[in-house]
Coordinates of C-alpha atoms and ligand atoms in Angstrom, one line a residue:
X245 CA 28.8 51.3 -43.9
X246 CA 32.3 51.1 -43.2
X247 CA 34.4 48.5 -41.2
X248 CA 37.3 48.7 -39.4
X249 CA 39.1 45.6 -38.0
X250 CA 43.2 44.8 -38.2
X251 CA 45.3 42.7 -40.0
X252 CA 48.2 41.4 -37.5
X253 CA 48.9 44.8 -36.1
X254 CA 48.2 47.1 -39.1
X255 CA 45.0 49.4 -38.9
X256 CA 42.8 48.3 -42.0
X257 CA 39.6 49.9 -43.4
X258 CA 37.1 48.4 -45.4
X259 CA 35.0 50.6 -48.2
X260 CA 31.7 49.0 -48.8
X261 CA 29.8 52.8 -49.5
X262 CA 30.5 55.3 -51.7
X263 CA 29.7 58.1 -49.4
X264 CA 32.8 60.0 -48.5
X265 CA 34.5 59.2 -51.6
X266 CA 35.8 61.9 -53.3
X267 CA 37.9 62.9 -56.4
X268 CA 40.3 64.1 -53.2
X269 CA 40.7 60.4 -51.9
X270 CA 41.2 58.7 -54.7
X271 CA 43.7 61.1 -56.2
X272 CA 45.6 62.4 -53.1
X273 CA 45.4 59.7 -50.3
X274 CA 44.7 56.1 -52.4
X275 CA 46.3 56.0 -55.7
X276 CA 50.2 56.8 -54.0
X277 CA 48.9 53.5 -52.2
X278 CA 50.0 50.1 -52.8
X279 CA 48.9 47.2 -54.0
X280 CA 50.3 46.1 -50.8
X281 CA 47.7 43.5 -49.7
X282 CA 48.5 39.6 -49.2
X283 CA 47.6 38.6 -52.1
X284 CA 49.1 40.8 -54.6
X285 CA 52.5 39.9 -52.3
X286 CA 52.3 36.3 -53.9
X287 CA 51.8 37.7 -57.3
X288 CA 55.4 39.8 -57.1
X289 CA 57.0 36.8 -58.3
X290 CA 55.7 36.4 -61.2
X291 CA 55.2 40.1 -62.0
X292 CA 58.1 41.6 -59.8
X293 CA 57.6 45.5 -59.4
X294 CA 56.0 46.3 -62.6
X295 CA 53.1 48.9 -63.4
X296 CA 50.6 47.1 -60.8
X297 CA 53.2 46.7 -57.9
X298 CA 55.4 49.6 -58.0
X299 CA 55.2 52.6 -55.8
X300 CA 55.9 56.3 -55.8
X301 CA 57.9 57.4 -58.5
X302 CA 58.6 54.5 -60.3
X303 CA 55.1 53.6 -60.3
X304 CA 55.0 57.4 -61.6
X305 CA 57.5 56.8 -63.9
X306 CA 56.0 53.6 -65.8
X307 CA 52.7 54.6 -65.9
X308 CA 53.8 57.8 -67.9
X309 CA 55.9 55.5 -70.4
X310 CA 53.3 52.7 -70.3
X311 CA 50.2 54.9 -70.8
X312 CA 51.0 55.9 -75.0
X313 CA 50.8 52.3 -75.9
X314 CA 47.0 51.6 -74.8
X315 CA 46.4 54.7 -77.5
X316 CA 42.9 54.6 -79.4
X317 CA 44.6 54.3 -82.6
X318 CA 46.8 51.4 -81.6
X319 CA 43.7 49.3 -79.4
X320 CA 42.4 49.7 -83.0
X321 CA 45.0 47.8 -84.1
X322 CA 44.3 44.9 -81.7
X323 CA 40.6 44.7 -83.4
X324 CA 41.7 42.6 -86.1
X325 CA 43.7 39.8 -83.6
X326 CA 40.2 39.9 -81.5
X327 CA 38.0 39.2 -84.6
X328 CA 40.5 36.4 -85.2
X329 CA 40.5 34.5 -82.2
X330 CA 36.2 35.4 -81.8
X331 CA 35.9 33.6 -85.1
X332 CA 38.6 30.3 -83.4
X333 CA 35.9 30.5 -80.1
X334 CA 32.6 30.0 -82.3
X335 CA 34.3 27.6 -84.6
X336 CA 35.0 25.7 -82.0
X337 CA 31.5 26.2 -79.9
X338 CA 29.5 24.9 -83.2
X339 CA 29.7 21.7 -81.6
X340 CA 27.6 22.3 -79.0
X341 CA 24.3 23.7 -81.1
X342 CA 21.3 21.9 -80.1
X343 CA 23.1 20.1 -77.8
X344 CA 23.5 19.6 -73.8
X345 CA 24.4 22.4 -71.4
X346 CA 28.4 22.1 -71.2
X347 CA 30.4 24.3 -69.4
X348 CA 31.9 27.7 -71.9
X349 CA 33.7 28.9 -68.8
X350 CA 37.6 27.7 -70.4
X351 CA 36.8 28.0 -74.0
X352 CA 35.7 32.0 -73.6
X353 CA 38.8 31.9 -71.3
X354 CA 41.5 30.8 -73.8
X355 CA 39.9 32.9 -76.0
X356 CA 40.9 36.1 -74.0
X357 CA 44.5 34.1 -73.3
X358 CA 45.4 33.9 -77.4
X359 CA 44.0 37.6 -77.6
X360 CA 46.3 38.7 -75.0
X361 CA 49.4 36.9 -76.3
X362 CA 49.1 38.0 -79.2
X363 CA 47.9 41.9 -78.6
X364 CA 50.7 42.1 -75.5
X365 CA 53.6 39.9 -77.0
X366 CA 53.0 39.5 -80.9
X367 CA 53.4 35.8 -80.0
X368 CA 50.2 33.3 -81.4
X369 CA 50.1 30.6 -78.9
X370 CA 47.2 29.1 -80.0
X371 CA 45.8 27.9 -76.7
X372 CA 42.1 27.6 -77.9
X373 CA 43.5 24.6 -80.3
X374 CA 46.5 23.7 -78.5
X375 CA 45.0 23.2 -74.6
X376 CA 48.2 21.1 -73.5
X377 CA 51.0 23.4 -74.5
X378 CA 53.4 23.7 -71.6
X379 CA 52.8 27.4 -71.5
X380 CA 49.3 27.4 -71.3
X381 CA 49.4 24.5 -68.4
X382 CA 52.1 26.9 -66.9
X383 CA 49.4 29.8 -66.6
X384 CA 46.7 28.0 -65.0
X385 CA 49.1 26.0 -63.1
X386 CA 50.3 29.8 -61.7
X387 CA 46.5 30.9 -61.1
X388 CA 45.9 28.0 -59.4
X389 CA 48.8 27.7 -57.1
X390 CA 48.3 31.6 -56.1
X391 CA 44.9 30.8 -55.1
X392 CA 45.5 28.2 -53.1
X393 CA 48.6 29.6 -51.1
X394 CA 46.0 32.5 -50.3
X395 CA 44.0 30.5 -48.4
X396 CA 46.7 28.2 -46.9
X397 CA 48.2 30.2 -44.0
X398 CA 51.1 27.4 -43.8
X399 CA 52.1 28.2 -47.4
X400 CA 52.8 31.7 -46.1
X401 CA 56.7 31.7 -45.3
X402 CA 58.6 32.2 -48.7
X403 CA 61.6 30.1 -46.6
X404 CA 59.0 27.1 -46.2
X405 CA 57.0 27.2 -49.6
X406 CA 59.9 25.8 -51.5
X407 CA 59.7 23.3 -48.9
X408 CA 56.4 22.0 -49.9
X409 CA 54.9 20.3 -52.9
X410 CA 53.0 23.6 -54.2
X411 CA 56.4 25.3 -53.6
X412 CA 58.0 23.5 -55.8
X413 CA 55.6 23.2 -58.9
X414 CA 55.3 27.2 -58.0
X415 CA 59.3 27.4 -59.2
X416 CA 58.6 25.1 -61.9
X417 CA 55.4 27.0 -64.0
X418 CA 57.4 30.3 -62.8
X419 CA 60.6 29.2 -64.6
X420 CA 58.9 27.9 -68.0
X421 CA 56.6 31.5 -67.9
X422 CA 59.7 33.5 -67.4
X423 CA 61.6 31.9 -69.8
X424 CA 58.8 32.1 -72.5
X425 CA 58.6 35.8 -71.9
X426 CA 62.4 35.9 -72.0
X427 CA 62.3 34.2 -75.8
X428 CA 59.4 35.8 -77.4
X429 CA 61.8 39.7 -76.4
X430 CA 64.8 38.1 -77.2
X431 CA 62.9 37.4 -80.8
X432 CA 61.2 40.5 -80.5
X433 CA 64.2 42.8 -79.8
X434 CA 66.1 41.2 -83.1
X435 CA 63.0 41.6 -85.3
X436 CA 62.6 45.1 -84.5
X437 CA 66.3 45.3 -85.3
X438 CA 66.3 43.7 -88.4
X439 CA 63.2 45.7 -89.5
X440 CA 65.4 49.3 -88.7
X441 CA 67.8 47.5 -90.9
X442 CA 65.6 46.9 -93.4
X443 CA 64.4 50.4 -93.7
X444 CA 67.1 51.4 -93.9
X445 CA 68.3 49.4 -97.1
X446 CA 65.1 50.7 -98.3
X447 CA 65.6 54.2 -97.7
X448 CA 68.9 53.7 -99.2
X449 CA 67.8 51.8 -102.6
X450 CA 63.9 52.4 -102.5
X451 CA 63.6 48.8 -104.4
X452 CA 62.0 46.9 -101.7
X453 CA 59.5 47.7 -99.4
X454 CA 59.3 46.8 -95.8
X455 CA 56.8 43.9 -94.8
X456 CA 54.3 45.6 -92.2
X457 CA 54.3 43.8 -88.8
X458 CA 51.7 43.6 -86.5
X459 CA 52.5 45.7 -83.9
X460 CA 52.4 44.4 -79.8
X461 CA 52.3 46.0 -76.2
X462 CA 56.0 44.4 -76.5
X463 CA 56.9 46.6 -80.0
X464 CA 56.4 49.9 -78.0
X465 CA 57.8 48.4 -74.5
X466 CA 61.2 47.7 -76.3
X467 CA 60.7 51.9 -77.9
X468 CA 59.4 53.2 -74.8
X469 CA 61.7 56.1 -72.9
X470 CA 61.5 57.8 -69.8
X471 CA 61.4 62.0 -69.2
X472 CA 66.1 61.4 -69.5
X473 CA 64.8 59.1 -72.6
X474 CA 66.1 56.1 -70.8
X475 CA 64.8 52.7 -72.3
X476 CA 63.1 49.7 -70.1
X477 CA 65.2 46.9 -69.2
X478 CA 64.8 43.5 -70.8
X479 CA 64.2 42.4 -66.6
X480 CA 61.5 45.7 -66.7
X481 CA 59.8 44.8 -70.0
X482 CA 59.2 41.2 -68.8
X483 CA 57.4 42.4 -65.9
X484 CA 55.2 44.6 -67.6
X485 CA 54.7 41.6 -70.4
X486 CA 53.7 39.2 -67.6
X487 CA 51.6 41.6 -65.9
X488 CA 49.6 42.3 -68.8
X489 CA 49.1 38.4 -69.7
X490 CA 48.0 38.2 -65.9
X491 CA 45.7 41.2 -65.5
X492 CA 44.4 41.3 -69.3
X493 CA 43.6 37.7 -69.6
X494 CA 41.5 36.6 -66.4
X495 CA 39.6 39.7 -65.8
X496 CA 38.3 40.1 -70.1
X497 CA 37.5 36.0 -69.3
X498 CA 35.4 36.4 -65.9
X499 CA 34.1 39.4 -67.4
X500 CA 32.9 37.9 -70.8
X501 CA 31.5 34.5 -68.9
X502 CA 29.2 36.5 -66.6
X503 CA 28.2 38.7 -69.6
X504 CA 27.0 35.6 -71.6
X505 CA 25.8 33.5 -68.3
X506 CA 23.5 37.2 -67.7
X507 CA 21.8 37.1 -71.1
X508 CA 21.6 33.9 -71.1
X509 CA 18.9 34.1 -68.0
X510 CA 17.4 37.0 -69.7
X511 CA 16.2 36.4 -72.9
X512 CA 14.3 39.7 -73.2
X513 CA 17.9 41.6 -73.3
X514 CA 19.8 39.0 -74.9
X515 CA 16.7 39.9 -78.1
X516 CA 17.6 43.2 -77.9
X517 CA 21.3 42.7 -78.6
X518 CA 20.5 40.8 -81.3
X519 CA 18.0 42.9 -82.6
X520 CA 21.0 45.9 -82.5
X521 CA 23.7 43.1 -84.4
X522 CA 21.3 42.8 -86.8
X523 CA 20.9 46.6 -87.6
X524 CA 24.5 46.8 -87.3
X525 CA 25.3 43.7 -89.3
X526 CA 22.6 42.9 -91.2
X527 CA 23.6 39.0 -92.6
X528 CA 26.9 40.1 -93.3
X529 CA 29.5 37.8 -91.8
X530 CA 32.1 40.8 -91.9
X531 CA 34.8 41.4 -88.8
X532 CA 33.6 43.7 -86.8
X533 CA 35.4 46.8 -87.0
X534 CA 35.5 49.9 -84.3
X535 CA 33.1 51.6 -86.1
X536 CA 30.6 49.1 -85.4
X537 CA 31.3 48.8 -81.5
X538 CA 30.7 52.7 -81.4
X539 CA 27.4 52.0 -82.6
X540 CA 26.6 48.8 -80.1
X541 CA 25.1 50.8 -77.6
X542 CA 22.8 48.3 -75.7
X543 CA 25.7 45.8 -75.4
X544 CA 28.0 48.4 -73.9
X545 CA 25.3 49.0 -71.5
X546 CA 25.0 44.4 -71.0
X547 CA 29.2 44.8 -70.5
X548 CA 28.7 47.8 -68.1
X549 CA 25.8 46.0 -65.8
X550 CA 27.4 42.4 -66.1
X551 CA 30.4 44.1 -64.3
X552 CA 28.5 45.8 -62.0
X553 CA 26.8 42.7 -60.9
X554 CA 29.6 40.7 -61.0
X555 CA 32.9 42.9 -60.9
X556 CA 36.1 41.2 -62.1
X557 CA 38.4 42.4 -59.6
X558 CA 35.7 42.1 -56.7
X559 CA 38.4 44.2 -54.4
X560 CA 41.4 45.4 -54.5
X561 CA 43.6 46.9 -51.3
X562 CA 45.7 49.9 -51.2
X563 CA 48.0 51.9 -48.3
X564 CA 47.2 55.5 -47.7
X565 CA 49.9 57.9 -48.3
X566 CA 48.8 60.2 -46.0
X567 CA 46.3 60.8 -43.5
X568 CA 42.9 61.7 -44.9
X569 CA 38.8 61.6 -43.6
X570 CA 35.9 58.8 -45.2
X571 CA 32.8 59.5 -43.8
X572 CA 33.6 61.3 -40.7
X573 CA 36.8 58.3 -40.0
X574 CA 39.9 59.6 -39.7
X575 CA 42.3 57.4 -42.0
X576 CA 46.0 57.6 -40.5
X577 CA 48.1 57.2 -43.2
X578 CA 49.7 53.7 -43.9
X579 CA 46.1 52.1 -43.2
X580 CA 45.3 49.2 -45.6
X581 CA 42.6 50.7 -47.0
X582 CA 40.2 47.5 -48.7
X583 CA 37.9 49.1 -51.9
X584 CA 35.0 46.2 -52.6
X585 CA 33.1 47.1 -56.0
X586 CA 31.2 44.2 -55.1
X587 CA 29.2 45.5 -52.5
X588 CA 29.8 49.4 -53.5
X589 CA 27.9 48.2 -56.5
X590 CA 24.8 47.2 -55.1
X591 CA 23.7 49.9 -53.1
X592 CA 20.1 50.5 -53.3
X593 CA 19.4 54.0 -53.3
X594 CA 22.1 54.2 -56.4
X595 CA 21.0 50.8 -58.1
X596 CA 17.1 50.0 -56.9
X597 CA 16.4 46.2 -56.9
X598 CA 20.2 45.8 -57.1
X599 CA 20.3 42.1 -57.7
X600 CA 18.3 42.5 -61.2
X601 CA 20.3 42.8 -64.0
X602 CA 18.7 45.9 -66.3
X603 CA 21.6 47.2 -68.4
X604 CA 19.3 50.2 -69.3
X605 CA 20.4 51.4 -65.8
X606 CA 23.8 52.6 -67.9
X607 CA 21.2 54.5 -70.6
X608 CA 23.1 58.3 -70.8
X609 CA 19.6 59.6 -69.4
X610 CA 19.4 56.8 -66.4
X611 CA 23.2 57.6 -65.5
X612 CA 23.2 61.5 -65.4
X613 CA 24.5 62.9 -61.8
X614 CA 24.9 59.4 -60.4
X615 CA 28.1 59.6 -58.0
X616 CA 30.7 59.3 -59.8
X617 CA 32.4 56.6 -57.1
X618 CA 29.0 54.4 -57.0
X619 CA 30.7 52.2 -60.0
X620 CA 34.2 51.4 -59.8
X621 CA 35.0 47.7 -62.0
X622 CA 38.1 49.5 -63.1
X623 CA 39.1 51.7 -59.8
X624 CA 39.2 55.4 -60.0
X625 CA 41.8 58.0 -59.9
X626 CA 45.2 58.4 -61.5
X627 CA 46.0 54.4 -60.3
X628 CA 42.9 52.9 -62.1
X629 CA 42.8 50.4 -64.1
X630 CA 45.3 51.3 -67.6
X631 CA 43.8 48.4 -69.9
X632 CA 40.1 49.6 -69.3
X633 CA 39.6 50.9 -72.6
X634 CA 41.1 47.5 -74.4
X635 CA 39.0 45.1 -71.9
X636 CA 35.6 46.9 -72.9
X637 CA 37.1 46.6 -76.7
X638 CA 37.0 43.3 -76.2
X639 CA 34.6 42.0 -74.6
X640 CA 32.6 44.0 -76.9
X641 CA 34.0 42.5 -79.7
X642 CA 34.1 39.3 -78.8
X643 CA 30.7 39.1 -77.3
X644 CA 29.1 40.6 -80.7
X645 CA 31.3 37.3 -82.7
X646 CA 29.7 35.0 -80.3
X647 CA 25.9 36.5 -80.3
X648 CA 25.8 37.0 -84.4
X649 CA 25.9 33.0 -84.3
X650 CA 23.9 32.0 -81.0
X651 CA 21.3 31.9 -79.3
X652 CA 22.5 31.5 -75.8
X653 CA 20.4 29.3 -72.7
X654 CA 20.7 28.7 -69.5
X655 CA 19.1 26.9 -66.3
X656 CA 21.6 27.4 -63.6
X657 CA 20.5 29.6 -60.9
X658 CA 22.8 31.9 -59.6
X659 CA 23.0 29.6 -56.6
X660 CA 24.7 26.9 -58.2
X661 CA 27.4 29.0 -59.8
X662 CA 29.9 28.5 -57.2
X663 CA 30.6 32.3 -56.9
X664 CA 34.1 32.5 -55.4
X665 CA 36.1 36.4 -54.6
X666 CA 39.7 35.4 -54.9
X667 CA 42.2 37.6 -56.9
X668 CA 38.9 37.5 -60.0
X669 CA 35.4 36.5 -59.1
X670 CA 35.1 33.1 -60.3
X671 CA 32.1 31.1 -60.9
X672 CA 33.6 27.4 -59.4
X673 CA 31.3 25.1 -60.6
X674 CA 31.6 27.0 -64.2
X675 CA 28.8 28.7 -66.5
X676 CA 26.9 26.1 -67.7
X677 CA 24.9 27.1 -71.2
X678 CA 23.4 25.9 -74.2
X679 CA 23.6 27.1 -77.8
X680 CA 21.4 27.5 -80.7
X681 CA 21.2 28.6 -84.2
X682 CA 20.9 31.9 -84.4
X683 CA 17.6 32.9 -86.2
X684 CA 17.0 36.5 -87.3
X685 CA 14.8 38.6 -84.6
X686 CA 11.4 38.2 -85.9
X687 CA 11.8 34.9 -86.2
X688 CA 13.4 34.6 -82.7
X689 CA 10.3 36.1 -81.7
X690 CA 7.2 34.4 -82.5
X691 CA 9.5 31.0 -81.8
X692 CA 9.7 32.5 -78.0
X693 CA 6.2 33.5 -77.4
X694 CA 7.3 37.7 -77.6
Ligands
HEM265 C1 37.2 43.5 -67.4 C2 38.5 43.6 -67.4 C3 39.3 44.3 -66.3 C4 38.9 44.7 -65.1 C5 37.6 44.6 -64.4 C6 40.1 45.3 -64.4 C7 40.1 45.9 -63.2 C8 41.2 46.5 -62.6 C9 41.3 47.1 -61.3 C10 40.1 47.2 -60.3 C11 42.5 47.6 -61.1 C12 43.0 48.4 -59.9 C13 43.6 47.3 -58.9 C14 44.2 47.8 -57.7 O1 44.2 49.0 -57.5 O2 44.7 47.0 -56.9 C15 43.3 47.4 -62.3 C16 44.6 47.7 -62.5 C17 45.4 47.4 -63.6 N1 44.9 46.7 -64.7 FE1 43.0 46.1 -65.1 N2 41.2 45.3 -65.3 C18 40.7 44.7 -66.5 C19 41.5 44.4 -67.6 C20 42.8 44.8 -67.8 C21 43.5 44.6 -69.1 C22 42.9 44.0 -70.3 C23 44.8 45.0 -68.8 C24 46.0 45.0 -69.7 C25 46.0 44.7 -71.0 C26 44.8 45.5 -67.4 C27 46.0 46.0 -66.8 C28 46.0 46.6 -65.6 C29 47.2 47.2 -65.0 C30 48.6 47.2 -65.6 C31 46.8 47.7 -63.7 C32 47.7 48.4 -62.7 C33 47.6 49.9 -63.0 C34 48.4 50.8 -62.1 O3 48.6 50.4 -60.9 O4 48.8 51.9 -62.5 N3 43.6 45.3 -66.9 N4 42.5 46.7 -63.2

C-alpha cells in the first residue's frame, strides 16, 4: 500500500500502511527528517526555525530545553485557565438551547485560541467575547492566507508574493502577530524581573509576601537553558510562542469540533459520557480538576476514536536522514517521505468497519497487541508531537464543560461536512448542531425511547 511518485525531481514516498513501520524508522531514519514539505515552507515565516522546523542539533537542542515545560505538574496548572474559558464557551452557547442548528465550528475554536494565549503567553485575549480584535483577525487572516497560497501555484515565488494582493495582507497580519508576541515578552521579561526583585525584598525583610502569578509556556521559555546553560533569545522565544499559538490552537479546535459533531450522530455514546459525568460529577457545577479526567475513561476513549476518524494533522512530510527499507522499498535517504494518519487509520484488518465510530475500540482489552504504528494522530518517535499530553487535557476538559450542560444534535451527514486535508482537517461548510438542556440520564432515557 505504498506510493511512490516525485515532486519536481525529488523522490517522494507515500505511507498509507503501517506494515514496515518500525520503532527503527521512526527513531533512526524519520524523526532527523524535516518538516521540509511545501507547506510547512510557508509557515517558516511566521514560525521561523523553531521546535517544529528546526533540524539536527538545534532541533535536538530545543526539544531538550522545550520538553520540561509540558511537565504533568505544570499541564496541571493550565486546568484552571481551561475550566475558565469551557465555562466563557457554554455561557455563550446558552443561546442556542432549543433552538436551530447553527454552526459551533468558531465558537469551540476561540475557545481553544483564549486557552492557548493564555496557557502559552500568560496574555487573556479574550477572543470568544472580543471576535474583532486585530489580533484575533490577524490569526485567521494568517490561516487563511497560508491555505490559499498552498493551492495557488502562482503565489509560490517569495520574490512575486509581495507582489500580489495576498502578499501584501500576508506582511500585514505577520507584522501585527509578531509584534504582539514581541509586547506580551517584552511585559513578560520585566514581570519576571520585577517578581526576582520582589523576592528578594522579601527575603530581605520577610514583611510582604509575593503575589503568585500564573505561570506560562513563556515564564519557563524566558528560564529555559541549554546543556552550556545558555538562555533562548527574545527572536528564539517568539518562534517557539508563535509556534505553539499555531500548532496548539487549530489542532485542540478541529479535534474538539469532530469530537462533538461524532456524538452528536451517536446518541447511544454521547449517553454514556453522560452517564460517566454524572458518576463523576454528580449535580455539582464544580471545575473539573485532573483528578476527574483520570477517571473519564469512556470520553478518553470518544477523544482517541474522533481522532482516529478524523485526525487533526491528516499528514505530515518528513526527509530521511539516511537510507532505510519500508516494506521491502528501499528508501534512499533525502526522500520526502509523506506519513497519512488518515488513511493509516482506517485499515480494516486493525480497525473492522473502519468508517463506524465505536470508541470502545480504545477499551485497554480491545487495544492489547495492536501495532503500535496503526494510530499515529500525534506521530511517533522522538519527533512526535510535544503538546500531545496538553491537547488530550484539553479537549478532555473542555468537552466534559460542554457535555455537563448539553445535549448535543445533529442531522448533517458526513457528506455535507465539507471535509477539507489542508495543514488541519477542516470541515468547510462547518459542524452544524443543536443544543439542549441537559437532563440527568434516566431521564435522557425514557425521553429517547432507550
Ligand atoms: C489534537 C491536537 C494535536 C494534534 C493532533 C497534533 C499533531 C501533531 C503531529 C502529527 C505532529 C508531527 C508533525 C510533523 O512531523 O510534521 C505534531 C508536532 C508538534 N506539535 Fe502537535 N498536535 C496537537 C496539539 C498540539 C499542541 C496543543 C501543541 C502545543 C501546545 C503542539 C505542539 C507541537 C509541536 C511544537 C510540534 C513539533 C515537535 C517537534 O518537531 O519536535 N501540538 N503535532
Amino acid at each position: 500500500m505504498y506510493e511512490k511518485c516525485y515532486k519536481s525531481l525529488e523522490p517522494l514516498f507515500t505511507v498509507i500502511s503501517k506494515d514496515g513501520l518500525t520503532k527503527t524508522t521512526w527513531s533512526t531514519a524519520l524523526p532527523q527528517a524535516i518538516n521540509c514539505f511545501l507547506f510547512d515552507e510557508f509557515f517558516l515565516y511566521l514560525i521561523s526555525k523553531s521546535l517544529f522546523c528546526s533540524t539536527g542539533d538545534k532541533w535536538r537542542s530545543r526539544r531538550k530545553m522545550i520538553t520540561p515545560t509540558f511537565h504533568f505538574t505544570i499541564l496541571a496548572d493550565f486546568l484552571e485557565v481551561m475550566n475558565e474559558q469551557a465555562n466563557i464557551l457554554v455561557d455563550n452557547l446558552e443561546k442556542h438551547v432549543d433552538k436551530e442548528p447553527f454552526d459551533c465550528f468558531l465558537d469551540i475554536a476561540l475557545c481553544a485560541l483564549d486557552i492557548i494565549c493564555e496557557t502559552a503567553m500568560g496574555k487573556n485575549v479574550g477572543a470568544q467575547n472580543n471576535r474583532d480584535s486585530e489580533y484575533v483577525h490577524a490569526i485567521y487572516k494568517m490561516s487563511d492566507l497560508i491555505h490559499h497560497r498552498q493551492k495557488s501555484p502562482w503565489l509560490w515565488s517569495n520574490l512575486m508574493y509581495p507582489m500580489f494582493q495576498e502578499g501584501r495582507e500576508h506582511t500585514r497580519s505577520l507584522k501585527i502577530l509578531h509584534s504582539f508576541t514581541d509586547n506580551v515578552i517584552a511585559e513578560k521579561a520585566r514581570e519576571v524581573e520585577n517578581d526576582t526583585q520582589q523576592k528578594d525584598d522579601f527575603d530581605d525583610n520577610c514583611e510582604q509576601s509575593v503575589p503568585k502569578r500564573r505561570r506560562a509556556f513563556l515564564d519557563m521559555l524566558l528560564s529555559t537553558t541549554d546543556d552550556e546553560g545558555n538562555k533562548l533569545s527574545y527572536m528564539d522565544i517568539r518562534e517557539e510562542v508563535d509556534t505553539f499559538m499555531f500548532e496548539g490552537h487549530d489542532t485542540t479546535a478541529a479535534a474538539m469540533n469532530w469530537a462533538i459533531y461524532l456524538l452528536g450522530c451517536h446518541p447511544e455514546a454521547q449517553k454514556k459520557v453522560h452517564r460517566e459525568l454524572d458518576e463523576v460529577f454528580g449535580n455539582c457545577d464544580r471545575p473539573v480538576t485532573m483528578d476527574d479526567l483520570k477517571k473519564l475513561r469512556y470520553l478518553e476513549c470518544v477523544v482517541k476514536e474522533a481522532l482516529r476518524l478524523f485526525p487533526s494533522v491528516p499528514f505530515f512530510a518528513r526527509k530521511t536522514s539516511e537510507d532505510c527499507h519500508i516494506r521491502g522499498f528501499k528508501i534512499p535517504k533525502a526522500t520526502e517521505v509523506i506519513v497519512v494518519p488518515y488513511v493509516l487509520h482506517r485499515e480494516p484488518e486493525i480497525f473492522p468497519d473502519p468508517e463506524e465510530f465505536r470508541p470502545e475500540r480504545f477499551f485497554p482489552e480491545n487495544s492489547k497487541g495492536r501495532h503500535p504504528y496503526a494510530y499515529v494522530p500525534f506521530s511517533a518517535g522522538p519527533r512526535n508531537c510535544i503538546g500531545q499530553r496538553f491537547a488530550q487535557m484539553e479537549e478532555k476538559a473542555v468537552l466534559a464543560i460542554i457535555l455537563r450542560r448539553f445535549w448535543v444534535e445533529t442531522s448533517q451527514e458526513r457528506e455535507g461536512l465539507g471535509l477539507v486535508g489542508e495543514l488541519i482537517l477542516r470541515p468547510n461548510k462547518g459542524i452544524w448542531i443543536q443544543l439542549k438542556r441537559r437532563e440527568c440520564v434516566s431521564e435522557e432515557e425514557s425521553s429517547q425511547g432507550f
